[in-house]
Amino acid sequence: MDWAVRVGDTEWDVARTVAHLADACLWYAIDLTAGGRELNLVDVHTPQDPEPDALLDTLRTTSTIFLTVLEATPPDHRGFHPYGSADRSGFVAMACDELLVHTGDMAGTLTLPFDPPADVVAATVHRLFPWAHGIDADPWSTLLWCNGRQALPGRPRRTRWRWQCAPLEEWDGTDPTTPRL
């Protein structure tokens, strides 16, 4: 398997994408632990040069750190995210979105099968993209559309995306990626 091949229409190769997933898991653990404060002095950066096994070990470790932080965090605790003050469910959904979408990107590039669990995908769409409720498409296609990976029938490919990572009861009922007049 070629870890230097470019993933989809991104600027990243497979190694950089796996490193990004490791970084995201660690950032989410840090941001959730920090509460509402942005810890911009922390520099999380997984090198993309190591052997693939080292990158995978790093991803396993950072995802375990994230899970450990989640398990120790009360459900009503809030953490920092630029898109909103996320609760624990928001961080879980953001991590699922990252892992699902980027794994799908890599699997497509490497022509490997990837069939994510529909219930996890549907829960991710429901939690992060409430404006996508009612779209007549399977959850995986909807998640890819929400993340700008593909078009849906009657809906062009999105050029911008954003999460509703704060609790859903705080959602204002609009799609934040739609320009307001």
Coordinates of N, CA and C in Angstrom, one line a residue, residues 21 37 41 46 50 53 55 66 71 87 89 99 101 109 117 128-129 156 168 178:
L21 N -5.7 12.4 11.8 CA -6.7 11.7 12.7 C -6.1 11.6 14.1
R37 N -11.9 27.2 27.6 CA -10.7 27.9 27.2 C -10.0 27.3 26.0
L41 N -1.5 27.5 23.3 CA 0.0 27.3 23.5 C 0.4 25.8 23.3
T46 N 1.5 15.4 14.8 CA 2.1 14.1 14.6 C 2.9 14.1 13.3
P50 N 7.0 8.9 9.8 CA 7.3 7.5 10.4 C 6.7 6.4 9.5
D53 N 3.3 1.6 10.5 CA 2.9 1.0 11.8 C 3.0 2.0 12.9
L55 N 2.6 5.2 12.7 CA 1.4 6.1 12.6 C 0.2 5.5 13.1
F66 N -8.3 9.9 24.0 CA -9.6 10.6 23.8 C -10.7 9.9 24.5
E71 N -14.6 9.2 29.0 CA -15.2 8.4 30.1 C -15.1 9.1 31.4
D87 N -20.3 19.9 24.0 CA -20.4 19.0 25.2 C -19.8 17.7 24.8
S89 N -21.1 14.9 23.9 CA -21.7 14.3 22.7 C -21.2 15.0 21.5
L99 N -13.1 10.5 11.8 CA -12.6 9.1 11.5 C -13.4 8.5 10.3
V101 N -15.2 10.0 7.8 CA -15.0 10.7 6.5 C -13.6 10.5 6.0
T109 N -9.4 6.2 -2.2 CA -8.2 6.4 -2.9 C -7.4 5.1 -3.1
P117 N -20.6 1.6 9.8 CA -21.9 1.2 10.4 C -22.9 2.3 10.2
L128 N -24.3 16.4 14.4 CA -23.5 17.5 13.9 C -24.1 18.4 12.8
F129 N -25.1 17.8 12.1 CA -25.7 18.5 10.9 C -27.2 18.4 11.0
P156 N -26.2 20.4 -4.9 CA -24.8 20.4 -5.4 C -23.8 20.1 -4.2
L168 N -27.6 20.3 20.8 CA -28.6 20.6 19.7 C -29.7 21.5 20.2
T178 N -25.1 28.4 4.9 CA -25.9 29.1 3.9 C -25.7 30.6 4.1

